[in-house]
Amino acid sequence: MDREDSSGGIRRKLVESKERWAREGRLLTGRESRPELERLPPGQREVTTWPVLDLGVQPDVSPADWRLAVDGLVETPIELDWAAFMALPQTELATDIHCVTAWSRFDNRWTGVATRDLLERVRLGPEARFVVCHSHDGYTTNLPLDAFAAEDALVAHGWEGRPLAREHGGPARVVVPQLYFWKSAKWVRRIELVARDRPGFWEERGYHDTGDPWREERYR
Ligand SMILES: Nc1nc2c(c(=O)[nH]1)N[C@H]1C(S)=C(S)[C@@H](COP(=O)(O)O)O[C@H]1N2
Ligand SMILES: [Mo]
């Protein structure tokens, strides 16, 4: 077996086991929890490491080649290069990560461009309701526009004062703290505004369409 075959096999097994989890409702507790009182959503446990999860391919995109398109149902589509992206207003904030595989990581200090600041540049068309993020590894994920445009959502290029590591989606990734972390696309290359919802990679494989950890929306 050559390397391609073996990594394709590993990837297939990984995807199959996650699909099985979704069918079986693995990790679902059905408990309720209230963000104003608790910091850990139902069924989650806190970790202090930062696990790496992806499809086994970690694209190597240099800032010189990097581009980010924001297009679809917008008045003025844009394609930013690295310099134009870094020239946008920069936001720093600390948010919690909640992964559907039950780990949560508190107080991640991000630097990046607020999704609101990006959307302001393109001006939304009146029909835009959902966002589809496209990544360099072929991954896609869909989000309701209001979650994507939340005050604490970013396209992040820094973490704890350093450039975001490639394994975590550097040079730049989406971070949407209010949803499970599979909605936060690593190595993002395109943010597409659409009128009708269009399930992404995991959403097509049994994961919940919205993915709110406080409602324990792990699977559909
Ligand atoms: N491009 C891309 N983004 C992705 C993924 C992926 O496979 N490819 N996996 C998602 C999942 S399932 C999770 S849990 C988080 C993991 O991010 P991390 O590796 O930085 O912890 O990235 C999300 N974004
Ligand atoms: Mo995940």
PDB file of C-alpha atoms and ligand atoms in Angstrom:
ATOM      1  CA  MET A   1       0.000   0.000   0.000  1.00  0.00           C
ATOM      2  CA  ASP A   2       1.436   3.392  -0.848  1.00  0.00           C
ATOM      3  CA  ARG A   3       1.121   6.360   1.451  1.00  0.00           C
ATOM      4  CA  GLU A   4      -1.814   7.834  -0.367  1.00  0.00           C
ATOM      5  CA  ASP A   5      -3.800   4.621   0.039  1.00  0.00           C
ATOM      6  CA  SER A   6      -2.976   4.316   3.681  1.00  0.00           C
ATOM      7  CA  SER A   7      -3.896   7.904   4.590  1.00  0.00           C
ATOM      8  CA  GLY A   8      -7.065   7.594   2.472  1.00  0.00           C
ATOM      9  CA  GLY A   9      -7.903   4.466   4.481  1.00  0.00           C
ATOM     10  CA  ILE A  10      -7.303   6.206   7.783  1.00  0.00           C
ATOM     11  CA  ARG A  11      -9.421   9.115   6.714  1.00  0.00           C
ATOM     12  CA  ARG A  12     -12.240   6.823   5.614  1.00  0.00           C
ATOM     13  CA  LYS A  13     -12.175   5.033   8.989  1.00  0.00           C
ATOM     14  CA  LEU A  14     -12.188   8.313  10.861  1.00  0.00           C
ATOM     15  CA  VAL A  15     -15.130   9.631   8.872  1.00  0.00           C
ATOM     16  CA  GLU A  16     -17.014   6.335   9.238  1.00  0.00           C
ATOM     17  CA  SER A  17     -16.576   6.250  13.002  1.00  0.00           C
ATOM     18  CA  LYS A  18     -17.788   9.844  13.362  1.00  0.00           C
ATOM     19  CA  GLU A  19     -20.800   9.051  11.168  1.00  0.00           C
ATOM     20  CA  ARG A  20     -21.551   6.114  13.453  1.00  0.00           C
ATOM     21  CA  TRP A  21     -21.319   8.373  16.514  1.00  0.00           C
ATOM     22  CA  ALA A  22     -23.837  10.673  14.879  1.00  0.00           C
ATOM     23  CA  ARG A  23     -26.252   7.820  14.162  1.00  0.00           C
ATOM     24  CA  GLU A  24     -25.922   6.447  17.693  1.00  0.00           C
ATOM     25  CA  GLY A  25     -26.218   9.843  19.331  1.00  0.00           C
ATOM     26  CA  ARG A  26     -22.948   9.214  21.151  1.00  0.00           C
ATOM     27  CA  LEU A  27     -22.175  11.588  24.055  1.00  0.00           C
ATOM     28  CA  LEU A  28     -25.688  12.995  24.137  1.00  0.00           C
ATOM     29  CA  THR A  29     -26.815  13.627  27.699  1.00  0.00           C
ATOM     30  CA  GLY A  30     -30.103  15.429  27.108  1.00  0.00           C
ATOM     31  CA  ARG A  31     -29.278  17.615  30.085  1.00  0.00           C
ATOM     32  CA  GLU A  32     -30.008  21.296  30.009  1.00  0.00           C
ATOM     33  CA  SER A  33     -27.599  23.936  30.938  1.00  0.00           C
ATOM     34  CA  ARG A  34     -27.643  27.662  31.250  1.00  0.00           C
ATOM     35  CA  PRO A  35     -24.753  29.747  30.001  1.00  0.00           C
ATOM     36  CA  GLU A  36     -25.514  32.541  32.455  1.00  0.00           C
ATOM     37  CA  LEU A  37     -24.879  30.153  35.378  1.00  0.00           C
ATOM     38  CA  GLU A  38     -22.430  27.621  34.009  1.00  0.00           C
ATOM     39  CA  ARG A  39     -19.450  27.779  31.785  1.00  0.00           C
ATOM     40  CA  LEU A  40     -19.410  24.168  30.592  1.00  0.00           C
ATOM     41  CA  PRO A  41     -22.196  23.128  28.194  1.00  0.00           C
ATOM     42  CA  PRO A  42     -23.956  19.799  28.865  1.00  0.00           C
ATOM     43  CA  GLY A  43     -21.840  16.704  28.310  1.00  0.00           C
ATOM     44  CA  GLN A  44     -18.582  18.637  27.971  1.00  0.00           C
ATOM     45  CA  ARG A  45     -15.401  18.376  30.043  1.00  0.00           C
ATOM     46  CA  GLU A  46     -12.634  20.919  30.315  1.00  0.00           C
ATOM     47  CA  VAL A  47      -9.203  20.250  28.804  1.00  0.00           C
ATOM     48  CA  THR A  48      -6.092  22.389  29.006  1.00  0.00           C
ATOM     49  CA  THR A  49      -4.324  20.938  25.970  1.00  0.00           C
ATOM     50  CA  TRP A  50      -5.521  21.886  22.502  1.00  0.00           C
ATOM     51  CA  PRO A  51      -6.394  18.762  20.477  1.00  0.00           C
ATOM     52  CA  VAL A  52      -5.904  18.852  16.703  1.00  0.00           C
ATOM     53  CA  LEU A  53      -8.831  17.566  14.647  1.00  0.00           C
ATOM     54  CA  ASP A  54      -9.080  17.548  10.888  1.00  0.00           C
ATOM     55  CA  LEU A  55      -9.360  15.174   7.953  1.00  0.00           C
ATOM     56  CA  GLY A  56      -5.677  14.264   8.001  1.00  0.00           C
ATOM     57  CA  VAL A  57      -4.557  16.899   5.509  1.00  0.00           C
ATOM     58  CA  GLN A  58      -3.020  20.120   6.788  1.00  0.00           C
ATOM     59  CA  PRO A  59      -2.612  22.446   3.797  1.00  0.00           C
ATOM     60  CA  ASP A  60       0.563  24.495   3.711  1.00  0.00           C
ATOM     61  CA  VAL A  61      -0.549  27.976   2.655  1.00  0.00           C
ATOM     62  CA  SER A  62       2.016  30.736   2.893  1.00  0.00           C
ATOM     63  CA  PRO A  63       0.837  34.286   3.584  1.00  0.00           C
ATOM     64  CA  ALA A  64       2.289  35.245   0.166  1.00  0.00           C
ATOM     65  CA  ASP A  65      -0.151  32.882  -1.603  1.00  0.00           C
ATOM     66  CA  TRP A  66      -3.008  33.355   0.816  1.00  0.00           C
ATOM     67  CA  ARG A  67      -6.298  34.862  -0.424  1.00  0.00           C
ATOM     68  CA  LEU A  68      -9.681  35.177   1.228  1.00  0.00           C
ATOM     69  CA  ALA A  69     -12.800  35.644  -0.877  1.00  0.00           C
ATOM     70  CA  VAL A  70     -16.066  36.927   0.552  1.00  0.00           C
ATOM     71  CA  ASP A  71     -18.729  36.535  -2.093  1.00  0.00           C
ATOM     72  CA  GLY A  72     -22.139  35.138  -2.994  1.00  0.00           C
ATOM     73  CA  LEU A  73     -25.148  37.295  -2.087  1.00  0.00           C
ATOM     74  CA  VAL A  74     -23.211  40.490  -1.438  1.00  0.00           C
ATOM     75  CA  GLU A  75     -23.163  43.838  -3.189  1.00  0.00           C
ATOM     76  CA  THR A  76     -19.391  44.022  -3.596  1.00  0.00           C
ATOM     77  CA  PRO A  77     -17.545  40.707  -3.479  1.00  0.00           C
ATOM     78  CA  ILE A  78     -13.955  40.988  -2.280  1.00  0.00           C
ATOM     79  CA  GLU A  79     -10.802  38.940  -2.475  1.00  0.00           C
ATOM     80  CA  LEU A  80      -8.221  39.956   0.099  1.00  0.00           C
ATOM     81  CA  ASP A  81      -4.551  39.182   0.025  1.00  0.00           C
ATOM     82  CA  TRP A  82      -2.616  38.921   3.283  1.00  0.00           C
ATOM     83  CA  ALA A  83      -1.642  42.610   3.403  1.00  0.00           C
ATOM     84  CA  ALA A  84      -5.220  43.769   2.779  1.00  0.00           C
ATOM     85  CA  PHE A  85      -6.522  41.346   5.419  1.00  0.00           C
ATOM     86  CA  MET A  86      -3.998  42.527   8.016  1.00  0.00           C
ATOM     87  CA  ALA A  87      -4.846  46.163   7.194  1.00  0.00           C
ATOM     88  CA  LEU A  88      -8.470  45.634   8.320  1.00  0.00           C
ATOM     89  CA  PRO A  89      -9.383  46.566  11.910  1.00  0.00           C
ATOM     90  CA  GLN A  90      -7.879  43.973  14.263  1.00  0.00           C
ATOM     91  CA  THR A  91      -9.846  42.495  17.141  1.00  0.00           C
ATOM     92  CA  GLU A  92      -8.508  40.661  20.179  1.00  0.00           C
ATOM     93  CA  LEU A  93     -10.722  38.544  22.358  1.00  0.00           C
ATOM     94  CA  ALA A  94     -10.717  35.488  24.567  1.00  0.00           C
ATOM     95  CA  THR A  95     -13.380  32.848  23.950  1.00  0.00           C
ATOM     96  CA  ASP A  96     -14.127  29.229  24.840  1.00  0.00           C
ATOM     97  CA  ILE A  97     -13.945  26.289  22.442  1.00  0.00           C
ATOM     98  CA  HIS A  98     -16.575  23.532  22.635  1.00  0.00           C
ATOM     99  CA  CYS A  99     -15.876  20.503  20.461  1.00  0.00           C
ATOM    100  CA  VAL A 100     -18.615  17.973  19.691  1.00  0.00           C
ATOM    101  CA  THR A 101     -16.218  15.205  20.827  1.00  0.00           C
ATOM    102  CA  ALA A 102     -16.858  16.580  24.356  1.00  0.00           C
ATOM    103  CA  TRP A 103     -13.784  18.669  25.127  1.00  0.00           C
ATOM    104  CA  SER A 104     -13.978  22.355  25.954  1.00  0.00           C
ATOM    105  CA  ARG A 105     -11.058  24.723  26.227  1.00  0.00           C
ATOM    106  CA  PHE A 106     -11.518  28.025  28.048  1.00  0.00           C
ATOM    107  CA  ASP A 107     -10.019  31.461  27.402  1.00  0.00           C
ATOM    108  CA  ASN A 108      -8.397  31.107  24.017  1.00  0.00           C
ATOM    109  CA  ARG A 109      -6.898  34.475  23.184  1.00  0.00           C
ATOM    110  CA  TRP A 110      -7.433  35.190  19.492  1.00  0.00           C
ATOM    111  CA  THR A 111      -6.316  37.984  17.236  1.00  0.00           C
ATOM    112  CA  GLY A 112      -8.069  38.486  13.934  1.00  0.00           C
ATOM    113  CA  VAL A 113     -10.650  40.329  11.913  1.00  0.00           C
ATOM    114  CA  ALA A 114     -14.180  40.350  13.289  1.00  0.00           C
ATOM    115  CA  THR A 115     -16.577  38.688  10.861  1.00  0.00           C
ATOM    116  CA  ARG A 116     -18.736  41.824  11.196  1.00  0.00           C
ATOM    117  CA  ASP A 117     -15.900  43.957   9.906  1.00  0.00           C
ATOM    118  CA  LEU A 118     -15.471  41.637   6.919  1.00  0.00           C
ATOM    119  CA  LEU A 119     -19.194  41.637   6.151  1.00  0.00           C
ATOM    120  CA  GLU A 120     -19.329  45.395   6.386  1.00  0.00           C
ATOM    121  CA  ARG A 121     -16.800  45.585   3.518  1.00  0.00           C
ATOM    122  CA  VAL A 122     -18.972  43.531   1.140  1.00  0.00           C
ATOM    123  CA  ARG A 123     -22.410  44.776   2.175  1.00  0.00           C
ATOM    124  CA  LEU A 124     -24.903  41.957   2.464  1.00  0.00           C
ATOM    125  CA  GLY A 125     -27.588  41.396  -0.086  1.00  0.00           C
ATOM    126  CA  PRO A 126     -31.107  41.309   1.384  1.00  0.00           C
ATOM    127  CA  GLU A 127     -31.515  37.559   0.648  1.00  0.00           C
ATOM    128  CA  ALA A 128     -28.359  36.452   2.466  1.00  0.00           C
ATOM    129  CA  ARG A 129     -29.327  34.145   5.374  1.00  0.00           C
ATOM    130  CA  PHE A 130     -26.572  31.539   5.648  1.00  0.00           C
ATOM    131  CA  VAL A 131     -22.834  31.309   5.267  1.00  0.00           C
ATOM    132  CA  VAL A 132     -20.843  28.478   3.714  1.00  0.00           C
ATOM    133  CA  CYS A 133     -17.134  28.412   4.581  1.00  0.00           C
ATOM    134  CA  HIS A 134     -14.762  26.719   2.130  1.00  0.00           C
ATOM    135  CA  SER A 135     -11.281  25.592   3.124  1.00  0.00           C
ATOM    136  CA  HIS A 136      -8.062  24.615   1.402  1.00  0.00           C
ATOM    137  CA  ASP A 137      -8.406  20.963   2.454  1.00  0.00           C
ATOM    138  CA  GLY A 138     -11.792  20.674   0.715  1.00  0.00           C
ATOM    139  CA  TYR A 139     -13.701  20.994   4.007  1.00  0.00           C
ATOM    140  CA  THR A 140     -16.910  22.997   4.066  1.00  0.00           C
ATOM    141  CA  THR A 141     -19.260  24.000   6.858  1.00  0.00           C
ATOM    142  CA  ASN A 142     -22.518  25.987   6.901  1.00  0.00           C
ATOM    143  CA  LEU A 143     -23.714  28.456   9.528  1.00  0.00           C
ATOM    144  CA  PRO A 144     -26.716  30.696  10.080  1.00  0.00           C
ATOM    145  CA  LEU A 145     -25.668  34.243   9.216  1.00  0.00           C
ATOM    146  CA  ASP A 146     -26.487  35.569  12.692  1.00  0.00           C
ATOM    147  CA  ALA A 147     -24.130  33.051  14.339  1.00  0.00           C
ATOM    148  CA  PHE A 148     -21.374  33.777  11.831  1.00  0.00           C
ATOM    149  CA  ALA A 149     -21.809  37.516  12.361  1.00  0.00           C
ATOM    150  CA  ALA A 150     -21.946  37.310  16.172  1.00  0.00           C
ATOM    151  CA  GLU A 151     -19.940  39.878  18.087  1.00  0.00           C
ATOM    152  CA  ASP A 152     -17.344  37.348  19.201  1.00  0.00           C
ATOM    153  CA  ALA A 153     -16.783  35.657  15.811  1.00  0.00           C
ATOM    154  CA  LEU A 154     -13.491  36.180  13.978  1.00  0.00           C
ATOM    155  CA  VAL A 155     -11.307  35.144  11.141  1.00  0.00           C
ATOM    156  CA  ALA A 156      -8.321  34.562  13.417  1.00  0.00           C
ATOM    157  CA  HIS A 157      -4.653  34.643  12.479  1.00  0.00           C
ATOM    158  CA  GLY A 158      -3.182  34.832  15.977  1.00  0.00           C
ATOM    159  CA  TRP A 159      -3.458  32.749  19.122  1.00  0.00           C
ATOM    160  CA  GLU A 160      -1.913  33.690  22.476  1.00  0.00           C
ATOM    161  CA  GLY A 161       0.074  36.461  20.816  1.00  0.00           C
ATOM    162  CA  ARG A 162       1.629  34.205  18.188  1.00  0.00           C
ATOM    163  CA  PRO A 163       0.738  33.410  14.580  1.00  0.00           C
ATOM    164  CA  LEU A 164      -1.908  30.700  14.458  1.00  0.00           C
ATOM    165  CA  ALA A 165      -0.136  27.362  13.916  1.00  0.00           C
ATOM    166  CA  ARG A 166      -0.699  25.515  10.665  1.00  0.00           C
ATOM    167  CA  GLU A 167      -2.123  22.466  12.469  1.00  0.00           C
ATOM    168  CA  HIS A 168      -4.856  24.695  13.937  1.00  0.00           C
ATOM    169  CA  GLY A 169      -5.725  26.263  10.591  1.00  0.00           C
ATOM    170  CA  GLY A 170      -3.063  28.917  10.091  1.00  0.00           C
ATOM    171  CA  PRO A 171      -2.471  31.271   8.416  1.00  0.00           C
ATOM    172  CA  ALA A 172      -6.132  32.004   9.192  1.00  0.00           C
ATOM    173  CA  ARG A 173      -9.252  30.207  10.340  1.00  0.00           C
ATOM    174  CA  VAL A 174     -12.804  31.033  11.284  1.00  0.00           C
ATOM    175  CA  VAL A 175     -13.642  31.066  15.017  1.00  0.00           C
ATOM    176  CA  VAL A 176     -17.344  31.053  15.933  1.00  0.00           C
ATOM    177  CA  PRO A 177     -17.399  30.512  19.716  1.00  0.00           C
ATOM    178  CA  GLN A 178     -21.164  30.191  20.059  1.00  0.00           C
ATOM    179  CA  LEU A 179     -21.287  26.961  18.032  1.00  0.00           C
ATOM    180  CA  TYR A 180     -19.465  23.615  18.262  1.00  0.00           C
ATOM    181  CA  PHE A 181     -15.969  23.876  16.894  1.00  0.00           C
ATOM    182  CA  TRP A 182     -16.581  21.907  13.686  1.00  0.00           C
ATOM    183  CA  LYS A 183     -18.309  25.114  12.477  1.00  0.00           C
ATOM    184  CA  SER A 184     -14.986  26.986  12.775  1.00  0.00           C
ATOM    185  CA  ALA A 185     -13.293  26.329   9.427  1.00  0.00           C
ATOM    186  CA  LYS A 186      -9.519  25.967   9.487  1.00  0.00           C
ATOM    187  CA  TRP A 187      -7.467  27.169   6.451  1.00  0.00           C
ATOM    188  CA  VAL A 188     -10.446  29.181   5.236  1.00  0.00           C
ATOM    189  CA  ARG A 189     -10.243  30.463   1.662  1.00  0.00           C
ATOM    190  CA  ARG A 190     -13.804  31.488   0.838  1.00  0.00           C
ATOM    191  CA  ILE A 191     -16.792  32.796   2.776  1.00  0.00           C
ATOM    192  CA  GLU A 192     -19.897  32.443   0.675  1.00  0.00           C
ATOM    193  CA  LEU A 193     -23.209  34.144   1.505  1.00  0.00           C
ATOM    194  CA  VAL A 194     -26.248  32.150   0.441  1.00  0.00           C
ATOM    195  CA  ALA A 195     -30.021  32.418   0.736  1.00  0.00           C
ATOM    196  CA  ARG A 196     -30.759  28.780   1.458  1.00  0.00           C
ATOM    197  CA  ASP A 197     -29.004  26.512   3.863  1.00  0.00           C
ATOM    198  CA  ARG A 198     -26.535  24.073   2.312  1.00  0.00           C
ATOM    199  CA  PRO A 199     -25.089  21.354   4.590  1.00  0.00           C
ATOM    200  CA  GLY A 200     -21.288  21.133   4.770  1.00  0.00           C
ATOM    201  CA  PHE A 201     -18.932  18.182   5.236  1.00  0.00           C
ATOM    202  CA  TRP A 202     -20.020  16.988   8.690  1.00  0.00           C
ATOM    203  CA  GLU A 203     -23.554  18.323   8.391  1.00  0.00           C
ATOM    204  CA  GLU A 204     -24.038  15.915   5.458  1.00  0.00           C
ATOM    205  CA  ARG A 205     -22.732  13.103   7.645  1.00  0.00           C
ATOM    206  CA  GLY A 206     -25.188  13.355  10.505  1.00  0.00           C
ATOM    207  CA  TYR A 207     -23.989  16.337  12.488  1.00  0.00           C
ATOM    208  CA  HIS A 208     -26.528  18.940  13.533  1.00  0.00           C
ATOM    209  CA  ASP A 209     -27.238  21.725  11.094  1.00  0.00           C
ATOM    210  CA  THR A 210     -26.825  24.536  13.642  1.00  0.00           C
ATOM    211  CA  GLY A 211     -24.640  23.010  16.380  1.00  0.00           C
ATOM    212  CA  ASP A 212     -25.399  25.106  19.460  1.00  0.00           C
ATOM    213  CA  PRO A 213     -23.509  23.464  22.370  1.00  0.00           C
ATOM    214  CA  TRP A 214     -25.858  24.989  24.976  1.00  0.00           C
ATOM    215  CA  ARG A 215     -28.746  23.113  23.375  1.00  0.00           C
ATOM    216  CA  GLU A 216     -26.556  20.078  22.890  1.00  0.00           C
ATOM    217  CA  GLU A 217     -27.163  20.128  19.145  1.00  0.00           C
ATOM    218  CA  ARG A 218     -24.551  17.499  18.367  1.00  0.00           C
ATOM    219  CA  TYR A 219     -26.412  15.485  15.727  1.00  0.00           C
ATOM    220  CA  ARG A 220     -29.501  15.876  13.666  1.00  0.00           C
TER     221      ARG A 220
HETATM  222  N1  LIG B   1     -10.653  23.062   7.096  1.00  0.00           N
HETATM  223  C1  LIG B   1     -11.066  22.309   8.124  1.00  0.00           C
HETATM  224  N2  LIG B   1     -11.604  22.943   9.180  1.00  0.00           N
HETATM  225  C2  LIG B   1     -12.016  22.231  10.245  1.00  0.00           C
HETATM  226  C3  LIG B   1     -11.933  20.821  10.262  1.00  0.00           C
HETATM  227  C4  LIG B   1     -11.368  20.178   9.122  1.00  0.00           C
HETATM  228  O1  LIG B   1     -11.255  18.944   9.043  1.00  0.00           O
HETATM  229  N3  LIG B   1     -10.942  20.975   8.081  1.00  0.00           N
HETATM  230  N4  LIG B   1     -12.376  20.107  11.366  1.00  0.00           N
HETATM  231  C5  LIG B   1     -13.321  20.793  12.249  1.00  0.00           C
HETATM  232  C6  LIG B   1     -13.466  20.100  13.514  1.00  0.00           C
HETATM  233  S1  LIG B   1     -14.400  18.695  13.510  1.00  0.00           S
HETATM  234  C7  LIG B   1     -12.944  20.607  14.679  1.00  0.00           C
HETATM  235  S2  LIG B   1     -13.296  19.909  16.165  1.00  0.00           S
HETATM  236  C8  LIG B   1     -12.042  21.779  14.670  1.00  0.00           C
HETATM  237  C9  LIG B   1     -10.706  21.411  15.304  1.00  0.00           C
HETATM  238  O2  LIG B   1      -9.848  22.508  15.317  1.00  0.00           O
HETATM  239  P1  LIG B   1      -8.427  22.322  16.017  1.00  0.00           P
HETATM  240  O3  LIG B   1      -7.708  21.234  15.275  1.00  0.00           O
HETATM  241  O4  LIG B   1      -7.749  23.647  15.929  1.00  0.00           O
HETATM  242  O5  LIG B   1      -8.698  21.934  17.436  1.00  0.00           O
HETATM  243  O6  LIG B   1     -11.789  22.266  13.369  1.00  0.00           O
HETATM  244  C10 LIG B   1     -12.916  22.238  12.513  1.00  0.00           C
HETATM  245  N5  LIG B   1     -12.558  22.900  11.299  1.00  0.00           N
HETATM  246 MO    MO B   2     -14.804  18.215  15.795  1.00  0.00          MO
END
